[in-house]
Structures are given as structure tokens and as C-alpha cells.
XYZ file of N, CA, C and O in Angstrom:
604
model
N 0.845 -1.178 0.000
C 0.000 0.000 0.000
C 0.886 1.235 0.000
O 1.819 1.346 0.777
N 0.586 2.145 -0.852
C 1.330 3.389 -0.967
C 0.691 4.439 -0.062
O -0.527 4.600 -0.056
N 1.517 5.150 0.710
C 1.031 6.221 1.574
C 1.736 7.508 1.179
O 2.967 7.562 1.129
N 0.953 8.531 0.909
C 1.505 9.829 0.530
C 1.050 10.859 1.548
O -0.135 10.937 1.864
N 2.002 11.636 2.064
C 1.687 12.715 3.005
C 2.121 14.022 2.368
O 3.155 14.082 1.711
N 1.347 15.053 2.597
C 1.672 16.356 2.058
C 1.339 17.416 3.103
O 0.216 17.462 3.599
N 2.307 18.240 3.463
C 2.036 19.349 4.380
C 1.519 20.518 3.569
O 2.059 20.848 2.519
N 0.443 21.126 4.078
C -0.172 22.244 3.386
C -0.222 23.451 4.316
O -0.110 23.302 5.530
N -0.406 24.641 3.763
C -0.513 25.830 4.623
C -1.780 25.769 5.469
O -2.764 25.111 5.098
N -1.763 26.472 6.604
C -2.914 26.476 7.503
C -4.138 27.132 6.857
O -5.260 26.912 7.292
N -3.931 27.908 5.816
C -5.057 28.554 5.151
C -5.893 27.562 4.341
O -7.033 27.847 4.002
N -5.333 26.402 4.032
C -6.067 25.377 3.283
C -6.732 24.392 4.245
O -6.202 24.106 5.312
N -7.877 23.883 3.822
C -8.574 22.888 4.631
C -7.867 21.536 4.529
O -7.454 21.123 3.443
N -7.720 20.864 5.671
C -7.108 19.543 5.674
C -8.111 18.528 5.137
O -9.319 18.677 5.315
N -7.593 17.511 4.466
C -8.460 16.454 3.959
C -7.704 15.135 3.943
O -6.480 15.101 3.895
N -8.466 14.065 4.000
C -7.910 12.722 3.878
C -8.604 12.071 2.693
O -9.839 12.043 2.626
N -7.825 11.562 1.763
C -8.358 10.878 0.587
C -7.886 9.435 0.636
O -6.684 9.172 0.696
N -8.828 8.512 0.634
C -8.501 7.091 0.626
C -8.975 6.511 -0.696
O -10.142 6.633 -1.060
N -8.076 5.872 -1.403
C -8.431 5.179 -2.645
C -8.163 3.703 -2.396
O -7.011 3.287 -2.334
N -9.245 2.953 -2.249
C -9.139 1.564 -1.789
C -9.888 0.615 -2.713
O -10.874 0.985 -3.337
N -9.426 -0.611 -2.715
C -10.173 -1.662 -3.405
C -11.395 -2.037 -2.594
O -12.460 -2.314 -3.148
N -11.247 -2.076 -1.291
C -12.361 -2.347 -0.391
C -12.041 -1.771 0.976
O -10.884 -1.560 1.320
N -13.077 -1.517 1.758
C -12.896 -1.000 3.117
C -12.850 -2.188 4.061
O -13.840 -2.878 4.255
N -11.668 -2.403 4.632
C -11.474 -3.506 5.572
C -11.975 -3.084 6.949
O -12.165 -1.881 7.209
N -12.162 -4.025 7.857
C -12.560 -3.645 9.222
C -11.558 -2.689 9.894
O -11.956 -1.789 10.632
N -10.262 -2.860 9.612
C -9.255 -1.977 10.202
C -9.411 -0.548 9.675
O -9.312 0.425 10.431
N -9.652 -0.416 8.388
C -9.822 0.914 7.804
C -11.126 1.533 8.296
O -11.184 2.724 8.605
N -12.163 0.736 8.413
C -13.436 1.240 8.942
C -13.262 1.744 10.374
O -13.790 2.802 10.740
N -12.496 1.024 11.186
C -12.225 1.447 12.566
C -11.428 2.747 12.582
O -11.692 3.648 13.389
N -10.446 2.852 11.680
C -9.646 4.071 11.575
C -10.545 5.254 11.202
O -10.459 6.332 11.809
N -11.423 5.087 10.235
C -12.328 6.154 9.818
C -13.266 6.561 10.946
O -13.557 7.745 11.137
N -13.721 5.582 11.707
C -14.595 5.877 12.840
C -13.872 6.717 13.884
O -14.425 7.657 14.444
N -12.598 6.398 14.137
C -11.815 7.182 15.099
C -11.639 8.621 14.619
O -11.744 9.558 15.393
N -11.371 8.778 13.336
C -11.164 10.123 12.793
C -12.421 10.961 12.956
O -12.365 12.145 13.297
N -13.565 10.360 12.743
C -14.822 11.091 12.772
C -15.408 11.205 14.179
O -16.312 11.989 14.413
N -14.885 10.457 15.123
C -15.395 10.455 16.480
C -14.998 11.730 17.213
O -13.907 12.244 17.061
N -15.873 12.237 18.046
C -15.585 13.430 18.852
C -14.529 13.136 19.922
O -13.883 14.033 20.423
N -14.353 11.878 20.298
C -13.381 11.526 21.328
C -11.944 11.564 20.823
O -11.014 11.591 21.597
N -11.735 11.549 19.543
C -10.390 11.447 18.975
C -10.111 12.609 18.037
O -9.763 12.422 16.899
N -10.251 13.813 18.511
C -10.092 14.960 17.629
C -8.663 15.481 17.539
O -8.387 16.274 16.673
N -7.788 15.085 18.412
C -6.447 15.664 18.410
C -5.464 14.693 17.774
O -5.206 13.613 18.292
N -4.939 15.090 16.641
C -3.935 14.295 15.948
C -2.564 14.836 16.346
O -2.302 16.025 16.218
N -1.712 13.965 16.861
C -0.393 14.386 17.338
C 0.663 13.465 16.770
O 0.379 12.351 16.350
N 1.898 13.947 16.767
C 3.002 13.097 16.317
C 4.040 13.008 17.426
O 4.275 13.952 18.169
N 4.646 11.838 17.523
C 5.655 11.599 18.549
C 7.042 11.888 17.995
O 7.206 12.204 16.824
N 8.043 11.758 18.856
C 9.428 12.024 18.454
C 9.875 11.133 17.298
O 10.681 11.530 16.477
N 9.353 9.908 17.244
C 9.747 8.989 16.174
C 8.814 9.090 14.962
O 8.731 8.181 14.152
N 8.127 10.244 14.838
C 7.266 10.555 13.702
C 6.086 9.618 13.513
O 5.598 9.444 12.405
N 5.627 8.994 14.584
C 4.387 8.226 14.523
C 3.235 9.186 14.767
O 3.329 10.068 15.610
N 2.164 9.016 14.021
C 0.975 9.833 14.220
C -0.034 9.034 15.009
O -0.212 7.843 14.780
N -0.697 9.687 15.958
C -1.692 8.997 16.747
C -2.784 9.959 17.165
O -2.600 11.171 17.185
N -3.939 9.388 17.476
C -5.085 10.157 17.943
C -5.125 10.073 19.454
O -5.039 9.000 20.019
N -5.269 11.224 20.090
C -5.349 11.256 21.548
C -6.730 11.722 21.984
O -7.275 12.671 21.436
N -7.261 11.052 22.973
C -8.532 11.462 23.548
C -8.309 12.737 24.345
O -7.277 12.918 24.990
N -9.271 13.606 24.313
C -9.127 14.878 25.012
C -8.923 14.697 26.507
O -8.216 15.467 27.135
N -9.508 13.652 27.078
C -9.343 13.448 28.523
C -7.944 12.976 28.893
O -7.577 12.972 30.063
N -7.123 12.605 27.910
C -5.733 12.207 28.172
C -4.764 13.374 28.059
O -3.571 13.224 28.303
N -5.270 14.540 27.691
C -4.426 15.716 27.479
C -4.341 16.534 28.764
O -5.363 16.836 29.383
N -3.134 16.892 29.138
C -2.919 17.726 30.320
C -2.869 19.205 29.926
O -3.562 20.018 30.510
N -2.032 19.528 28.950
C -1.995 20.906 28.469
C -1.283 20.991 27.132
O -0.631 20.051 26.688
N -1.455 22.139 26.488
C -0.767 22.472 25.247
C 0.164 23.628 25.551
O -0.191 24.525 26.322
N 1.325 23.622 24.924
C 2.298 24.684 25.131
C 2.880 25.087 23.789
O 3.218 24.219 22.974
N 2.983 26.370 23.534
C 3.542 26.881 22.294
C 4.944 27.413 22.563
O 5.130 28.273 23.426
N 5.918 26.894 21.807
C 7.319 27.306 21.939
C 7.893 27.494 20.538
O 7.840 26.567 19.718
N 8.421 28.676 20.261
C 9.030 28.959 18.958
C 8.114 28.579 17.791
O 8.503 27.889 16.847
N 6.877 29.015 17.852
C 5.874 28.761 16.805
C 5.553 27.287 16.584
O 5.047 26.908 15.538
N 5.852 26.447 17.551
C 5.475 25.038 17.496
C 4.593 24.752 18.702
O 4.834 25.273 19.790
N 3.575 23.919 18.510
C 2.660 23.585 19.597
C 2.913 22.151 20.026
O 2.997 21.246 19.199
N 3.034 21.980 21.335
C 3.283 20.663 21.913
C 2.118 20.290 22.817
O 1.574 21.132 23.527
N 1.775 19.023 22.787
C 0.714 18.469 23.620
C 1.384 17.653 24.711
O 2.217 16.800 24.417
N 1.018 17.916 25.950
C 1.582 17.198 27.086
C 0.534 16.247 27.639
O -0.535 16.682 28.055
N 0.851 14.965 27.611
C 0.005 13.945 28.221
C 0.596 13.647 29.599
O 1.449 14.391 30.087
N 0.180 12.563 30.219
C 0.651 12.275 31.576
C 2.173 12.196 31.657
O 2.794 12.809 32.515
N 2.789 11.452 30.735
C 4.245 11.301 30.762
C 4.899 11.606 29.422
O 6.118 11.639 29.337
N 4.104 11.797 28.364
C 4.639 11.964 27.023
C 4.391 13.375 26.503
O 3.494 14.063 26.942
N 5.222 13.756 25.518
C 5.060 15.037 24.845
C 4.949 14.759 23.349
O 5.719 13.975 22.798
N 3.975 15.409 22.706
C 3.733 15.217 21.282
C 3.703 16.566 20.583
O 3.432 17.591 21.194
N 3.930 16.546 19.307
C 3.841 17.737 18.477
C 2.455 17.788 17.836
O 1.913 16.760 17.459
N 1.913 18.995 17.714
C 0.594 19.191 17.117
C 0.730 20.224 16.014
O 1.420 21.228 16.186
N 0.081 19.997 14.896
C 0.184 20.913 13.756
C -0.658 22.169 13.900
O -0.404 23.162 13.261
N -1.671 22.140 14.750
C -2.571 23.287 14.878
C -1.962 24.368 15.762
O -1.108 24.105 16.591
N -2.466 25.585 15.583
C -2.086 26.716 16.418
C -2.959 26.711 17.682
O -4.041 26.130 17.698
N -2.485 27.402 18.721
C -3.239 27.433 19.971
C -4.641 28.015 19.789
O -5.606 27.500 20.359
N -4.777 29.060 19.006
C -6.100 29.656 18.836
C -7.056 28.687 18.145
O -8.259 28.690 18.425
N -6.548 27.838 17.249
C -7.401 26.839 16.599
C -7.848 25.784 17.608
O -9.010 25.373 17.624
N -6.913 25.351 18.446
C -7.252 24.369 19.477
C -8.256 24.946 20.464
O -9.215 24.282 20.848
N -8.039 26.190 20.844
C -8.916 26.845 21.817
C -10.363 26.875 21.313
O -11.301 26.693 22.087
N -10.546 27.052 20.011
C -11.889 27.093 19.424
C -12.589 25.744 19.450
O -13.802 25.674 19.568
N -11.830 24.652 19.323
C -12.474 23.343 19.195
C -12.475 22.511 20.472
O -13.198 21.526 20.550
N -11.704 22.908 21.471
C -11.656 22.138 22.712
C -12.892 22.393 23.569
O -13.467 23.484 23.530
N -13.291 21.409 24.371
C -14.459 21.605 25.241
C -14.167 22.614 26.355
O -13.028 23.035 26.562
N -15.205 22.979 27.094
C -15.087 24.020 28.119
C -14.201 23.609 29.295
O -13.848 24.445 30.120
N -13.809 22.343 29.372
C -12.909 21.917 30.446
C -11.468 22.368 30.190
O -10.605 22.174 31.036
N -11.217 23.001 29.044
C -9.890 23.535 28.740
C -9.915 25.044 28.884
O -10.904 25.695 28.559
N -8.817 25.597 29.400
C -8.720 27.027 29.672
C -7.407 27.560 29.139
O -6.349 26.950 29.354
N -7.476 28.702 28.470
C -6.245 29.398 28.084
C -5.660 29.909 29.390
O -6.293 30.660 30.120
N -4.445 29.473 29.717
C -3.832 29.849 30.988
C -2.739 30.904 30.815
O -2.314 31.515 31.786
N -2.289 31.095 29.578
C -1.324 32.150 29.249
C -1.346 32.308 27.733
O -2.024 31.559 27.036
N -0.590 33.256 27.226
C -0.540 33.436 25.771
C -0.027 32.188 25.073
O -0.355 31.932 23.927
N 0.767 31.396 25.764
C 1.410 30.238 25.138
C 0.902 28.904 25.666
O 1.487 27.869 25.372
N -0.194 28.903 26.439
C -0.606 27.643 27.067
C -2.124 27.520 27.182
O -2.822 28.500 27.427
N -2.600 26.276 27.022
C -3.989 25.900 27.287
C -3.929 24.695 28.213
O -3.203 23.739 27.939
N -4.688 24.717 29.303
C -4.637 23.636 30.291
C -5.997 22.946 30.404
O -7.039 23.580 30.234
N -5.962 21.660 30.684
C -7.166 20.874 30.936
C -7.506 21.008 32.419
O -6.783 20.496 33.276
N -8.592 21.684 32.739
C -8.971 21.916 34.136
C -9.230 20.615 34.890
O -9.051 20.557 36.100
N -9.633 19.578 34.181
C -9.899 18.289 34.829
C -8.630 17.620 35.364
O -8.715 16.685 36.151
N -7.467 18.083 34.938
C -6.198 17.493 35.382
C -5.559 18.278 36.529
O -4.505 17.915 37.023
N -6.203 19.346 36.960
C -5.646 20.166 38.041
C -6.098 19.621 39.389
O -7.280 19.425 39.622
N -5.113 19.383 40.270
C -5.402 18.899 41.622
C -5.679 20.038 42.589
O -6.544 19.952 43.445
N -4.882 21.127 42.479
C -5.061 22.241 43.407
C -4.502 23.522 42.809
O -3.690 23.501 41.882
N -4.970 24.642 43.364
C -4.552 25.985 42.965
C -4.000 26.717 44.169
O -4.345 26.402 45.298
N -3.209 27.731 43.891
C -2.755 28.637 44.950
C -2.438 29.983 44.310
O -1.913 30.030 43.192
N -2.763 31.072 44.989
C -2.390 32.385 44.459
C -0.864 32.497 44.362
O -0.134 31.937 45.176
N -0.412 33.219 43.360
C 1.025 33.456 43.172
C 1.232 34.972 43.115
O 0.302 35.745 43.317
N 2.445 35.395 42.827
C 2.770 36.815 42.763
C 2.036 37.509 41.625
O 1.710 36.907 40.613
N 1.782 38.797 41.802
C 1.230 39.680 40.767
C -0.113 39.228 40.217
O -0.380 39.365 39.027
N -0.955 38.638 41.042
C -2.289 38.253 40.609
C -2.372 36.959 39.820
O -3.437 36.601 39.324
N -1.258 36.277 39.693
C -1.269 35.003 38.974
C -1.663 33.874 39.916
O -1.709 34.054 41.127
N -1.932 32.715 39.356
C -2.219 31.511 40.124
C -1.238 30.424 39.728
O -0.787 30.380 38.582
N -0.919 29.562 40.665
C -0.176 28.340 40.369
C -1.180 27.204 40.373
O -2.118 27.212 41.167
N -0.949 26.245 39.493
C -1.814 25.068 39.457
C -0.934 23.825 39.420
O 0.044 23.771 38.666
N -1.263 22.850 40.266
C -0.541 21.579 40.287
C -1.407 20.543 39.580
O -2.578 20.348 39.930
N -0.829 19.896 38.594
C -1.549 18.881 37.835
C -1.393 17.525 38.514
O -0.457 17.319 39.289
N -2.278 16.596 38.202
C -2.232 15.300 38.879
C -1.068 14.412 38.421
O -0.860 13.346 38.971
N -0.273 14.887 37.452
C 0.938 14.148 37.074
C 2.190 14.744 37.722
O 3.307 14.372 37.413
N 1.988 15.697 38.652
C 3.106 16.279 39.381
C 3.643 17.573 38.796
O 4.441 18.251 39.435
N 3.218 17.949 37.604
C 3.706 19.192 37.001
C 2.997 20.396 37.603
O 1.875 20.305 38.094
N 3.676 21.543 37.522
C 3.127 22.797 38.027
C 3.116 23.795 36.874
O 4.092 23.900 36.131
N 2.004 24.496 36.708
C 1.927 25.534 35.682
C 1.468 26.834 36.330
O 0.918 26.847 37.422
N 1.690 27.928 35.620
C 1.267 29.249 36.069
C 0.085 29.700 35.213
O 0.102 29.551 33.997
N -0.923 30.242 35.864
C -2.050 30.836 35.153
C -1.869 32.343 35.239
O -1.864 32.924 36.330
N -1.669 32.972 34.088
C -1.418 34.413 34.022
C -2.596 35.196 34.572
O -3.749 34.776 34.440
N -2.315 36.356 35.144
C -3.384 37.146 35.759
C -4.460 37.539 34.753
O -5.612 37.708 35.103
N -4.093 37.672 33.492
C -5.055 38.000 32.441
C -6.141 36.924 32.323
O -7.270 37.206 31.947
N -5.799 35.658 32.646
C -6.729 34.540 32.475
C -7.351 34.066 33.793
O -8.199 33.184 33.782
N -6.964 34.662 34.913
C -7.520 34.276 36.212
C -9.028 34.542 36.284
O -9.775 33.694 36.789
N -9.542 35.680 35.761
C -11.001 35.873 35.808
C -11.777 34.762 35.087
O -12.813 34.309 35.576
N -11.277 34.307 33.955
C -11.942 33.211 33.239
C -11.874 31.916 34.039
O -12.828 31.147 34.075
N -10.750 31.680 34.702
C -10.617 30.512 35.568
C -11.669 30.566 36.681
O -12.381 29.590 36.924
N -11.772 31.709 37.351
C -12.743 31.860 38.435
C -14.169 31.671 37.921
O -14.997 31.058 38.589
N -14.440 32.178 36.727
C -15.767 32.027 36.140
C -16.071 30.541 35.879
O -17.145 30.062 36.219
N -15.112 29.818 35.328
C -15.327 28.398 35.033
C -15.466 27.569 36.309
O -16.133 26.549 36.307
N -14.833 28.019 37.380
C -14.920 27.307 38.655
C -16.118 27.761 39.494
O -16.354 27.232 40.572
N -16.856 28.765 39.002
C -18.004 29.270 39.744
C -17.613 30.162 40.900
O -18.366 30.301 41.864
N -16.454 30.796 40.828
C -15.963 31.641 41.918
C -16.015 33.129 41.610
O -15.616 33.937 42.444
N -16.494 33.496 40.424
C -16.478 34.916 40.065
C -17.597 35.643 40.775
O -18.652 35.080 41.061
N -17.375 36.924 41.056
C -18.350 37.740 41.779
C -19.605 37.965 40.919
O -20.681 38.126 41.458
N -19.464 37.956 39.604
C -20.620 38.146 38.728
C -21.637 37.030 38.916
O -22.825 37.252 38.810
N -21.167 35.811 39.186
C -22.080 34.696 39.338
C -22.777 34.715 40.697
O -23.786 34.056 40.876
N -22.217 35.437 41.667
C -22.820 35.507 42.998
C -24.056 36.406 42.992
O -24.907 36.291 43.852
N -24.156 37.330 42.028
C -25.275 38.288 41.979
C -26.549 37.631 41.516
O -26.635 36.695 40.864
């Protein structure tokens, strides 16, 4: 079987074209995963393997030097999408925590105030991240702690 990959600009819509003699059960399962809401994040590992990750397995996304990385419990993957694209499609359990980061609120064990209005968050895999003061109001709103919701 011949496999052809082509990187395209972000301005073009991504597509998958399969030209097959028949759809095998394995290919049908692959197509189901692609179309499933549980498997929306396509990531690549260090050894250039591509895999689908469930959103509940994602701890956070981090942007470094115009590259976006997905952090799972113990692994780090590369993602082709930009943070703003991910932010649009991720469920409400994800929060922009800084200009370069999006965190899964379901993976946070505890919070604590930090300097200059920021918050620290400890994830259940032992990592610690900072939530910028610009995004603290949204965090409080999602947690039901904002003063607007008390009125």
C-alpha cells in the first residue's frame, strides 16, 4: 500500500483521501476514530508516529518557537494546529492559561495564588503551571468563583 503525506498551509482545509479496493474492518475502525468526537487531536511523537489522543488524556498544550506541543501524563507530542485553533475546538474543560498555554482543568489537583495576581496550578501528574493574571477571571468564572455569578 502506498502512503503519501503532504504538508499544506494552515489557510487550506485539511483532507484525507482514501483510494481503496475495499474498506477492511481496520480501515473502517480508523475512519470511525477520525470522525469520532473523542479522537479529535492528531499528534506526532518524536519517532514521527501519528496517533489520535482522547481529550481526557491531554494535560496541556504549550507553544514554543511557533510550534505547539501536547503534554500527556508522561509523554510530549507535536501538534500541527495553532493554539487559537485548538482553543476554538476544545471543550469548556480547557482554559487558556497564558498566551502560550492551554490547560485541561480536569487534570488540576489544586490551585494557589502566586505573585502579581497570577495563580499556580498543580496537575495530577506532578507538574506545576502558572495561570497568568489576564486569564484568572476566566478561571474563576469556570470554577463558579467569580463575583458576577454571585449576583
